[in-house]
Coordinates of N, CA and C in Angstrom, one line a residue:
Chain A
X18 N 207.3 130.0 31.6 CA 206.0 129.4 31.3 C 205.4 128.8 32.6
X19 N 204.3 128.2 32.4 CA 203.5 127.6 33.5 C 204.3 126.4 34.0
X20 N 204.6 126.4 35.3 CA 205.3 125.3 35.8 C 204.5 124.3 36.6
X21 N 203.3 124.7 36.9 CA 202.3 123.8 37.6 C 201.1 123.7 36.8
X22 N 200.8 122.5 36.4 CA 199.6 122.2 35.6 C 198.5 121.6 36.4
X23 N 197.3 121.9 36.1 CA 196.2 121.4 36.9 C 195.1 120.8 35.9
X24 N 194.6 119.7 36.2 CA 193.5 119.1 35.4 C 192.4 118.5 36.3
X25 N 191.1 118.6 35.8 CA 190.7 119.2 34.6 C 190.5 120.7 34.7
X26 N 190.3 121.4 33.6 CA 190.1 122.8 33.7 C 188.7 123.1 34.2
X27 N 187.7 122.3 33.8 CA 186.3 122.4 34.2 C 185.8 121.1 34.6
X28 N 184.8 121.1 35.6 CA 184.2 119.9 36.0 C 182.8 120.2 36.4
X29 N 181.8 119.5 35.8 CA 180.4 119.6 36.2 C 180.0 118.3 36.8
X30 N 179.4 118.4 38.0 CA 179.0 117.2 38.7 C 177.6 117.4 39.2
X31 N 176.9 116.3 39.3 CA 175.6 116.3 40.0 C 175.8 116.4 41.5
X32 N 175.0 117.1 42.2 CA 175.1 117.2 43.7 C 175.2 115.8 44.3
X33 N 176.1 115.5 45.1 CA 176.2 114.2 45.7 C 177.3 113.3 45.1
X34 N 177.8 113.7 43.9 CA 178.9 113.0 43.2 C 180.2 113.4 43.8
X35 N 181.2 112.6 43.5 CA 182.5 113.0 44.0 C 183.3 113.8 42.9
X36 N 184.3 114.5 43.3 CA 185.1 115.4 42.5 C 186.6 115.3 42.8
X37 N 187.4 115.3 41.8 CA 188.9 115.3 42.0 C 189.5 116.2 41.1
X38 N 190.5 117.0 41.6 CA 191.4 117.8 40.7 C 192.8 117.4 41.0
X39 N 193.6 117.4 39.9 CA 195.0 117.0 40.0 C 196.0 118.1 39.6
X40 N 197.1 118.1 40.3 CA 198.1 119.1 40.2 C 199.4 118.5 39.9
X41 N 200.1 118.9 38.9 CA 201.4 118.3 38.5 C 202.5 119.4 38.3
X42 N 203.6 119.2 38.9 CA 204.7 120.2 38.7 C 205.8 119.5 37.9
X43 N 206.5 120.3 37.1 CA 207.7 119.8 36.4 C 208.9 119.6 37.3
X44 N 208.9 120.3 38.5 CA 210.0 120.2 39.4 C 209.5 119.9 40.8
X45 N 210.5 119.5 41.6 CA 210.1 119.2 43.0 C 209.8 120.4 43.8
X46 N 208.7 120.3 44.6 CA 208.2 121.5 45.3 C 208.6 121.3 46.8
X47 N 208.7 122.5 47.5 CA 208.9 122.5 48.9 C 207.7 122.1 49.6
X48 N 206.5 122.6 49.1 CA 205.3 122.2 49.7 C 204.2 122.5 48.7
X49 N 202.9 122.2 49.0 CA 201.8 122.5 48.1 C 200.7 123.1 49.0
X50 N 200.1 124.1 48.5 CA 199.0 124.7 49.1 C 197.8 124.6 48.2
X51 N 196.6 124.6 48.8 CA 195.3 124.6 48.0 C 194.5 125.8 48.4
X52 N 193.9 126.4 47.4 CA 193.0 127.6 47.6 C 191.7 127.4 46.9
X53 N 190.7 128.0 47.4 CA 189.4 128.0 46.8 C 189.0 129.4 46.5
X54 N 188.4 129.6 45.3 CA 188.0 130.9 44.9 C 186.5 130.8 44.5
X55 N 185.6 131.5 45.2 CA 184.2 131.5 44.8 C 184.0 132.4 43.7
X56 N 183.0 132.2 42.9 CA 182.8 133.1 41.7 C 182.7 134.6 42.2
X57 N 183.5 135.5 41.5 CA 183.6 136.9 41.9 C 184.4 137.2 43.1
X58 N 185.0 136.2 43.7 CA 185.7 136.4 44.9 C 187.2 136.3 44.8
X59 N 187.9 136.2 45.9 CA 189.3 136.1 45.8 C 189.7 134.7 46.4
X60 N 190.9 134.2 46.0 CA 191.4 132.9 46.6 C 191.5 132.9 48.1
X61 N 191.0 131.8 48.7 CA 191.1 131.7 50.1 C 191.8 130.4 50.4
X62 N 192.8 130.5 51.3 CA 193.6 129.3 51.7 C 192.8 128.2 52.3
X63 N 193.1 127.0 51.8 CA 192.4 125.8 52.4 C 193.3 125.0 53.3
X64 N 194.5 124.6 52.7 CA 195.4 123.7 53.5 C 196.8 123.8 52.9
X65 N 197.7 123.3 53.6 CA 199.1 123.1 53.2 C 199.6 121.7 53.5
X66 N 200.3 121.2 52.5 CA 201.0 119.9 52.6 C 202.5 120.1 52.5
X67 N 203.2 119.4 53.3 CA 204.7 119.6 53.3 C 205.5 118.3 53.1
X68 N 205.0 117.3 53.7 CA 205.8 116.0 53.7 C 205.4 115.2 52.5
X69 N 206.4 114.4 52.0 CA 206.2 113.5 50.9 C 205.2 112.5 51.3
X70 N 204.2 112.2 50.4 CA 203.2 111.2 50.7 C 202.1 111.7 51.7
X71 N 202.1 112.9 52.1 CA 201.2 113.4 53.1 C 199.8 113.4 52.7
X72 N 198.9 113.0 53.6 CA 197.4 113.0 53.3 C 196.8 113.8 54.5
X73 N 195.9 114.7 54.1 CA 195.2 115.5 55.1 C 193.7 115.5 54.7
X74 N 192.8 115.6 55.7 CA 191.4 115.6 55.5 C 190.8 116.8 56.2
X75 N 189.8 117.4 55.5 CA 189.0 118.5 56.1 C 187.6 118.1 55.8
X76 N 186.9 117.5 56.7 CA 185.5 117.1 56.5 C 185.4 116.2 55.2
X77 N 184.7 116.7 54.2 CA 184.6 115.9 52.9 C 185.7 116.1 51.9
X78 N 186.7 116.9 52.3 CA 187.9 117.2 51.4 C 189.1 116.4 51.8
X79 N 189.7 115.7 50.9 CA 190.9 114.9 51.1 C 192.0 115.4 50.2
X80 N 193.2 115.8 50.8 CA 194.3 116.3 50.1 C 195.5 115.4 50.2
X81 N 196.2 115.2 49.0 CA 197.3 114.3 49.0 C 198.5 115.0 48.4
X82 N 199.7 114.7 48.8 CA 200.9 115.2 48.3 C 201.7 114.0 47.8
X83 N 202.2 114.0 46.6 CA 202.9 112.8 46.0 C 204.2 112.5 46.7
X84 N 204.6 111.2 46.5 CA 205.9 110.8 47.1 C 207.1 111.6 46.6
X85 N 207.0 111.9 45.4 CA 208.2 112.7 44.8 C 208.0 114.2 45.0
X86 N 206.9 114.6 45.6 CA 206.6 116.0 45.9 C 206.6 116.8 44.6
X87 N 206.0 116.2 43.6 CA 205.8 116.8 42.3 C 204.3 116.9 41.9
X88 N 203.5 116.1 42.6 CA 202.0 116.2 42.3 C 201.2 116.1 43.5
X89 N 199.9 116.5 43.4 CA 199.0 116.6 44.5 C 197.6 116.4 43.9
X90 N 196.7 116.1 44.8 CA 195.3 116.0 44.4 C 194.4 116.5 45.5
X91 N 193.2 116.9 45.1 CA 192.1 117.3 46.0 C 190.9 116.5 45.7
X92 N 190.4 115.8 46.6 CA 189.2 115.0 46.4 C 188.1 115.5 47.3
X93 N 186.9 115.7 46.7 CA 185.7 116.1 47.5 C 184.7 115.0 47.4
X94 N 184.3 114.4 48.5 CA 183.3 113.4 48.6 C 181.9 114.0 48.7
X95 N 181.0 113.5 47.9 CA 179.6 113.9 48.0 C 179.4 115.4 47.9
X96 N 179.7 115.9 46.7 CA 179.7 117.4 46.6 C 178.4 118.0 46.9
X97 N 178.5 119.3 47.4 CA 177.3 120.1 47.7 C 177.4 121.4 46.9
X98 N 176.3 122.1 46.8 CA 176.3 123.3 46.1 C 177.2 124.4 46.6
X99 N 177.5 124.2 47.9 CA 178.5 125.2 48.5 C 179.9 124.9 48.1
X100 N 180.2 123.8 47.4 CA 181.5 123.5 46.9 C 181.8 124.2 45.6
X101 N 180.9 124.9 45.0 CA 181.1 125.6 43.8 C 182.2 126.6 43.9
X102 N 183.0 126.6 42.8 CA 184.1 127.6 42.8 C 185.3 127.0 42.0
X103 N 186.4 127.8 42.0 CA 187.6 127.3 41.4 C 188.6 126.9 42.4
X104 N 189.2 125.8 42.2 CA 190.2 125.3 43.2 C 191.6 125.4 42.5
X105 N 192.5 126.0 43.3 CA 193.9 126.2 42.8 C 194.9 125.5 43.7
X106 N 195.9 124.8 43.1 CA 197.0 124.4 43.9 C 198.1 125.4 43.7
X107 N 199.0 125.5 44.6 CA 200.1 126.4 44.5 C 201.4 125.7 45.1
X108 N 202.4 125.6 44.3 CA 203.6 125.0 44.8 C 204.6 126.0 45.2
X109 N 205.3 125.8 46.3 CA 206.3 126.7 46.8 C 207.7 126.3 46.4
X110 N 208.5 127.2 45.9 CA 209.9 127.0 45.6 C 210.6 128.3 45.7
X111 N 211.7 128.4 46.4 CA 212.4 129.7 46.6 C 211.5 130.7 47.2
X112 N 211.4 131.9 46.6 CA 210.6 133.0 47.2 C 209.3 133.1 46.4
X113 N 208.9 132.1 45.7 CA 207.7 132.3 44.9 C 206.8 131.1 45.1
X114 N 205.5 131.4 44.9 CA 204.4 130.4 44.8 C 204.1 130.3 43.3
X115 N 204.0 129.1 42.8 CA 203.6 128.8 41.4 C 202.2 128.2 41.4
X116 N 201.2 129.0 40.9 CA 199.9 128.5 41.0 C 199.5 127.6 39.8
X117 N 198.7 126.7 40.0 CA 198.2 125.9 38.9 C 197.1 126.7 38.2
X118 N 196.6 126.2 37.1 CA 195.7 126.9 36.2 C 194.3 126.8 36.8
X119 N 194.1 126.0 37.8 CA 192.8 126.0 38.4 C 191.8 125.0 37.8
X120 N 190.9 124.5 38.6 CA 189.8 123.7 38.2 C 188.5 124.3 38.6
X121 N 187.6 124.6 37.7 CA 186.3 125.3 38.0 C 185.3 124.2 38.2
X122 N 184.7 124.1 39.4 CA 183.7 123.1 39.7 C 182.3 123.7 39.7
X123 N 181.5 123.1 38.9 CA 180.0 123.4 39.0 C 179.3 122.2 39.5
X124 N 178.4 122.5 40.5 CA 177.6 121.5 41.1 C 176.1 121.7 40.7
X125 N 175.6 120.7 40.1 CA 174.2 120.8 39.6 C 173.3 120.2 40.6
X126 N 172.3 121.0 41.1 CA 171.5 120.5 42.2 C 170.5 119.4 41.7
Chain B
X8 N 190.8 144.9 62.2 CA 191.8 144.2 61.4 C 191.3 144.0 60.0
X9 N 191.7 144.8 59.0 CA 191.1 144.8 57.7 C 191.7 143.7 56.8
X10 N 193.0 143.2 57.1 CA 193.6 142.3 56.3 C 194.3 142.9 55.1
X11 N 194.0 142.5 53.9 CA 194.7 143.1 52.7 C 193.6 143.9 52.0
X12 N 193.9 145.2 51.8 CA 193.0 146.1 51.2 C 193.5 146.6 49.8
X13 N 192.7 146.4 48.8 CA 193.1 146.9 47.5 C 192.1 147.9 47.0
X14 N 192.7 148.9 46.3 CA 191.9 150.0 45.7 C 192.5 150.3 44.3
X15 N 191.7 150.7 43.3 CA 190.2 150.6 43.3 C 189.7 149.2 43.1
X16 N 188.4 149.0 43.1 CA 187.9 147.7 42.8 C 187.7 147.5 41.3
X17 N 187.4 148.6 40.6 CA 187.3 148.6 39.1 C 188.0 149.8 38.5
X18 N 188.6 149.6 37.3 CA 189.2 150.7 36.7 C 189.2 150.5 35.2
X19 N 188.9 151.5 34.4 CA 188.9 151.5 33.0 C 190.0 152.5 32.5
X20 N 190.9 152.1 31.7 CA 192.0 153.0 31.2 C 192.0 152.9 29.7
X21 N 192.5 154.0 29.1 CA 192.8 154.0 27.7 C 194.2 153.6 27.5
X22 N 194.4 153.0 26.3 CA 195.8 152.6 26.0 C 196.8 153.8 26.1
X23 N 197.9 153.5 26.8 CA 198.9 154.6 27.0 C 198.8 155.3 28.3
X24 N 197.7 155.2 29.0 CA 197.5 155.9 30.3 C 198.3 155.1 31.4
X25 N 198.6 155.8 32.4 CA 199.3 155.2 33.5 C 198.4 155.2 34.8
X26 N 198.7 154.3 35.7 CA 197.9 154.4 36.9 C 198.6 153.5 38.0
X27 N 198.2 153.7 39.2 CA 198.7 152.9 40.3 C 197.6 152.1 41.0
X28 N 197.8 150.8 41.2 CA 196.9 150.0 42.0 C 197.5 150.0 43.4
X29 N 196.6 150.3 44.4 CA 197.1 150.3 45.7 C 196.8 149.0 46.5
X30 N 197.7 148.7 47.4 CA 197.6 147.5 48.2 C 198.2 147.8 49.6
X31 N 197.4 147.6 50.6 CA 197.9 147.8 52.0 C 197.4 146.6 52.8
X32 N 198.3 146.2 53.8 CA 198.0 145.2 54.7 C 198.3 145.7 56.1
X33 N 197.5 145.2 57.1 CA 197.7 145.6 58.5 C 198.0 144.4 59.4
X34 N 198.6 143.4 58.8 CA 198.9 142.2 59.5 C 200.4 142.1 59.8
X35 N 201.2 143.1 59.5 CA 202.6 143.1 59.8 C 203.3 142.0 59.0
X36 N 202.8 141.7 57.8 CA 203.4 140.7 56.9 C 204.6 141.2 56.2
X37 N 205.7 140.4 56.2 CA 206.9 140.8 55.5 C 206.8 140.6 54.0
X38 N 206.1 139.6 53.6 CA 206.1 139.2 52.1 C 204.8 139.8 51.5
X39 N 204.9 140.5 50.4 CA 203.8 141.0 49.6 C 204.0 140.7 48.2
X40 N 202.9 140.5 47.4 CA 203.0 140.1 46.0 C 201.8 140.6 45.2
X41 N 202.0 140.7 43.9 CA 201.0 141.0 43.0 C 200.8 139.9 42.0
X42 N 199.6 139.5 41.8 CA 199.2 138.5 40.8 C 198.2 139.1 39.8
X43 N 198.3 138.5 38.6 CA 197.2 138.8 37.6 C 196.5 137.5 37.3
X44 N 195.2 137.6 37.2 CA 194.4 136.4 36.9 C 193.7 136.5 35.6
X45 N 194.0 135.7 34.6 CA 193.3 135.6 33.3 C 192.7 134.3 33.1
X46 N 191.6 134.2 32.4 CA 190.9 133.0 32.1 C 191.8 131.9 31.6
X47 N 191.8 130.7 32.2 CA 192.6 129.6 31.8 C 194.0 129.7 32.1
X48 N 194.5 130.8 32.7 CA 195.9 131.0 33.0 C 196.2 130.9 34.5
X49 N 195.2 130.7 35.3 CA 195.5 130.7 36.8 C 196.0 132.1 37.3
X50 N 196.8 132.0 38.3 CA 197.3 133.3 38.9 C 198.8 133.3 38.6
X51 N 199.2 134.4 37.9 CA 200.6 134.6 37.6 C 201.2 135.7 38.3
X52 N 202.4 135.4 38.9 CA 203.1 136.4 39.7 C 203.7 137.5 38.9
X53 N 203.5 138.7 39.3 CA 204.0 139.9 38.6 C 205.3 140.4 39.3
X54 N 205.2 140.8 40.5 CA 206.3 141.2 41.3 C 206.0 140.8 42.8
X55 N 207.1 140.7 43.5 CA 206.9 140.4 45.0 C 208.0 141.1 45.8
X56 N 207.8 141.1 47.1 CA 208.7 141.8 48.0 C 208.8 141.0 49.3
X57 N 210.0 140.8 49.7 CA 210.2 140.0 50.9 C 210.4 140.9 52.2
X58 N 210.3 142.2 51.9 CA 210.4 143.2 53.0 C 210.6 144.6 52.5
X59 N 210.4 145.5 53.4 CA 210.5 146.9 53.0 C 211.9 147.2 52.3
X60 N 211.8 147.9 51.2 CA 213.0 148.2 50.4 C 213.5 147.1 49.5
X61 N 212.9 146.0 49.5 CA 213.3 144.9 48.6 C 212.2 144.4 47.7
X62 N 212.4 144.4 46.4 CA 211.4 143.9 45.5 C 212.1 143.0 44.4
X63 N 211.3 142.2 43.8 CA 211.9 141.3 42.8 C 210.8 141.0 41.8
X64 N 211.3 140.5 40.6 CA 210.3 140.2 39.5 C 209.8 138.8 39.7
X65 N 208.5 138.6 39.2 CA 207.9 137.3 39.1 C 208.0 136.8 37.7
X66 N 206.9 136.1 37.4 CA 206.8 135.5 36.1 C 206.5 136.4 34.9
X67 N 205.7 137.5 35.2 CA 205.2 138.4 34.1 C 205.4 139.8 34.6
X68 N 206.6 140.3 34.7 CA 206.9 141.7 35.2 C 206.8 142.8 34.2
X69 N 206.9 142.5 32.9 CA 207.0 143.5 31.9 C 205.8 144.5 31.9
X70 N 206.0 145.8 31.9 CA 205.0 146.8 31.9 C 204.5 147.2 33.3
X71 N 205.1 146.6 34.3 CA 204.7 147.0 35.7 C 205.9 147.3 36.5
X72 N 205.7 148.3 37.4 CA 206.7 148.6 38.4 C 206.1 148.5 39.8
X73 N 207.0 148.2 40.8 CA 206.6 148.2 42.2 C 207.6 148.9 43.0
X74 N 207.2 149.3 44.2 CA 208.1 149.8 45.3 C 207.6 149.3 46.6
X75 N 208.5 149.3 47.6 CA 208.1 148.9 48.9 C 208.8 149.7 49.9
X76 N 208.2 150.9 50.2 CA 208.9 151.9 51.1 C 208.5 151.6 52.5
X77 N 207.4 150.9 52.7 CA 206.9 150.6 54.1 C 206.5 149.1 54.1
X78 N 206.4 148.6 55.3 CA 206.0 147.2 55.4 C 204.5 147.0 55.0
X79 N 203.7 148.1 55.2 CA 202.3 148.0 55.0 C 201.9 148.1 53.5
X80 N 202.6 148.9 52.7 CA 202.1 149.2 51.4 C 202.9 148.6 50.3
X81 N 202.3 148.2 49.2 CA 203.0 147.7 48.0 C 202.2 148.0 46.8
X82 N 202.4 149.2 46.3 CA 201.6 149.7 45.1 C 202.2 149.1 43.8
X83 N 201.3 148.9 42.9 CA 201.7 148.4 41.5 C 201.4 149.4 40.5
X84 N 202.4 149.8 39.7 CA 202.3 150.9 38.8 C 202.3 150.3 37.3
X85 N 201.3 150.7 36.6 CA 201.2 150.5 35.2 C 201.8 151.7 34.5
X86 N 202.8 151.5 33.7 CA 203.5 152.7 33.2 C 202.8 153.3 31.9
X87 N 202.4 152.4 31.1 CA 201.7 152.8 29.8 C 200.8 151.6 29.5
X88 N 199.5 151.8 29.9 CA 198.6 150.6 29.8 C 198.4 150.1 28.4
X89 N 198.3 148.8 28.3 CA 198.0 148.2 27.0 C 196.8 147.2 27.1
X90 N 196.1 146.9 26.1 CA 195.0 146.0 26.2 C 195.3 144.7 26.7
X91 N 196.6 144.2 26.5 CA 197.0 142.9 27.1 C 197.1 142.9 28.6
X92 N 197.0 144.1 29.2 CA 197.0 144.2 30.7 C 195.6 144.2 31.3
X93 N 194.6 144.0 30.4 CA 193.2 143.8 30.9 C 193.2 142.5 31.7
X94 N 192.8 142.6 33.0 CA 192.9 141.4 33.8 C 192.3 141.8 35.2
X95 N 192.3 140.7 36.0 CA 192.0 141.0 37.4 C 193.3 140.9 38.2
X96 N 193.5 141.9 39.0 CA 194.8 141.9 39.8 C 194.5 141.7 41.2
X97 N 195.3 140.8 41.8 CA 195.2 140.5 43.2 C 196.6 140.8 43.9
X98 N 196.4 141.4 45.1 CA 197.6 141.6 46.0 C 197.4 140.5 47.0
X99 N 198.6 140.0 47.4 CA 198.5 138.9 48.5 C 199.7 139.1 49.4
X100 N 199.6 138.8 50.6 CA 200.7 138.9 51.6 C 200.7 137.7 52.5
X101 N 201.9 137.5 53.1 CA 202.1 136.4 54.0 C 203.1 136.7 55.0
X102 N 203.1 136.1 56.2 CA 204.0 136.5 57.3 C 205.4 136.4 56.9
X103 N 205.8 135.2 56.5 CA 207.3 135.0 56.3 C 207.6 134.7 54.9
X104 N 206.6 134.6 54.0 CA 206.9 134.3 52.6 C 207.0 132.8 52.3
X105 N 207.0 132.5 51.0 CA 207.0 131.1 50.6 C 208.2 130.4 51.2
X106 N 208.2 129.0 51.4 CA 207.0 128.3 51.0 C 206.0 127.9 52.0
X107 N 206.2 128.3 53.3 CA 205.4 127.7 54.3 C 204.3 128.5 54.9
X108 N 204.1 129.8 54.4 CA 203.1 130.6 55.0 C 202.0 130.7 54.0
X109 N 200.7 130.6 54.4 CA 199.6 130.8 53.4 C 199.5 132.3 53.0
X110 N 199.0 132.5 51.8 CA 198.8 133.8 51.3 C 197.4 134.3 51.7
X111 N 197.4 135.6 52.0 CA 196.1 136.3 52.3 C 195.9 137.2 51.1
X112 N 194.8 137.1 50.4 CA 194.5 137.9 49.2 C 193.6 139.1 49.5
X113 N 193.8 140.1 48.8 CA 192.8 141.2 48.8 C 191.7 140.9 47.9
X114 N 190.7 141.8 47.8 CA 189.5 141.5 47.0 C 189.6 141.6 45.5
X115 N 190.8 142.2 45.1 CA 191.1 142.3 43.6 C 190.7 143.6 43.0
X116 N 191.4 143.9 41.9 CA 191.0 145.1 41.1 C 190.8 144.6 39.7
X117 N 189.6 144.9 39.2 CA 189.3 144.5 37.8 C 189.6 145.6 36.8
X118 N 190.6 145.4 36.0 CA 191.1 146.5 35.1 C 190.8 146.2 33.7
X119 N 190.3 147.2 33.0 CA 190.0 147.1 31.6 C 190.8 148.2 30.8
X120 N 191.5 147.8 29.8 CA 192.3 148.7 29.0 C 191.7 148.7 27.6
X121 N 191.2 149.9 27.2 CA 190.6 150.0 25.9 C 191.5 150.6 24.8

């Protein structure tokens, strides 16, 4: 079954509002990766977190990896219409990546 | 440098038909994988390969076969298509495999089984 859960499944925000998606695993992960998929497109790699408690920033995006390496979050400050898409986390363990169910973000201009 | 190339982009099959989804990469990646994407289910791993001649099952392997005779190619075979296999299929590759290398995805194949 699904080993990595992600919430919320959908999020609608007004342009300029903040957005956060959360990723939770039932088991400890080696690392966590985040991907973005535009409507009709394919997932594109955003970032990877490896260390417990790690925080990384990419412009308006902030990524965190939990202390126990079982959860992660992606926070977008002041959303823009270009942020529209589905955001997936993916946990690495063994020879497999386990993808979260994704959060679909809609930004209302 | 084309990256990961998937063909076809769209396919309609009748129940019971067989077909092969093609995937090729030109990045000399050792690890290749197939995912299916269904609404609300995220991306689920079907099969993967850590190198030529080596394949293994993922989360949802039933009804699918793979082979890896070369580093570049990783075809996915549907043996007898069923409506439950209606989905978007993505091939993805990475240099060294999980957990530390990012996946590069193809553009996907949208499959409908009637």
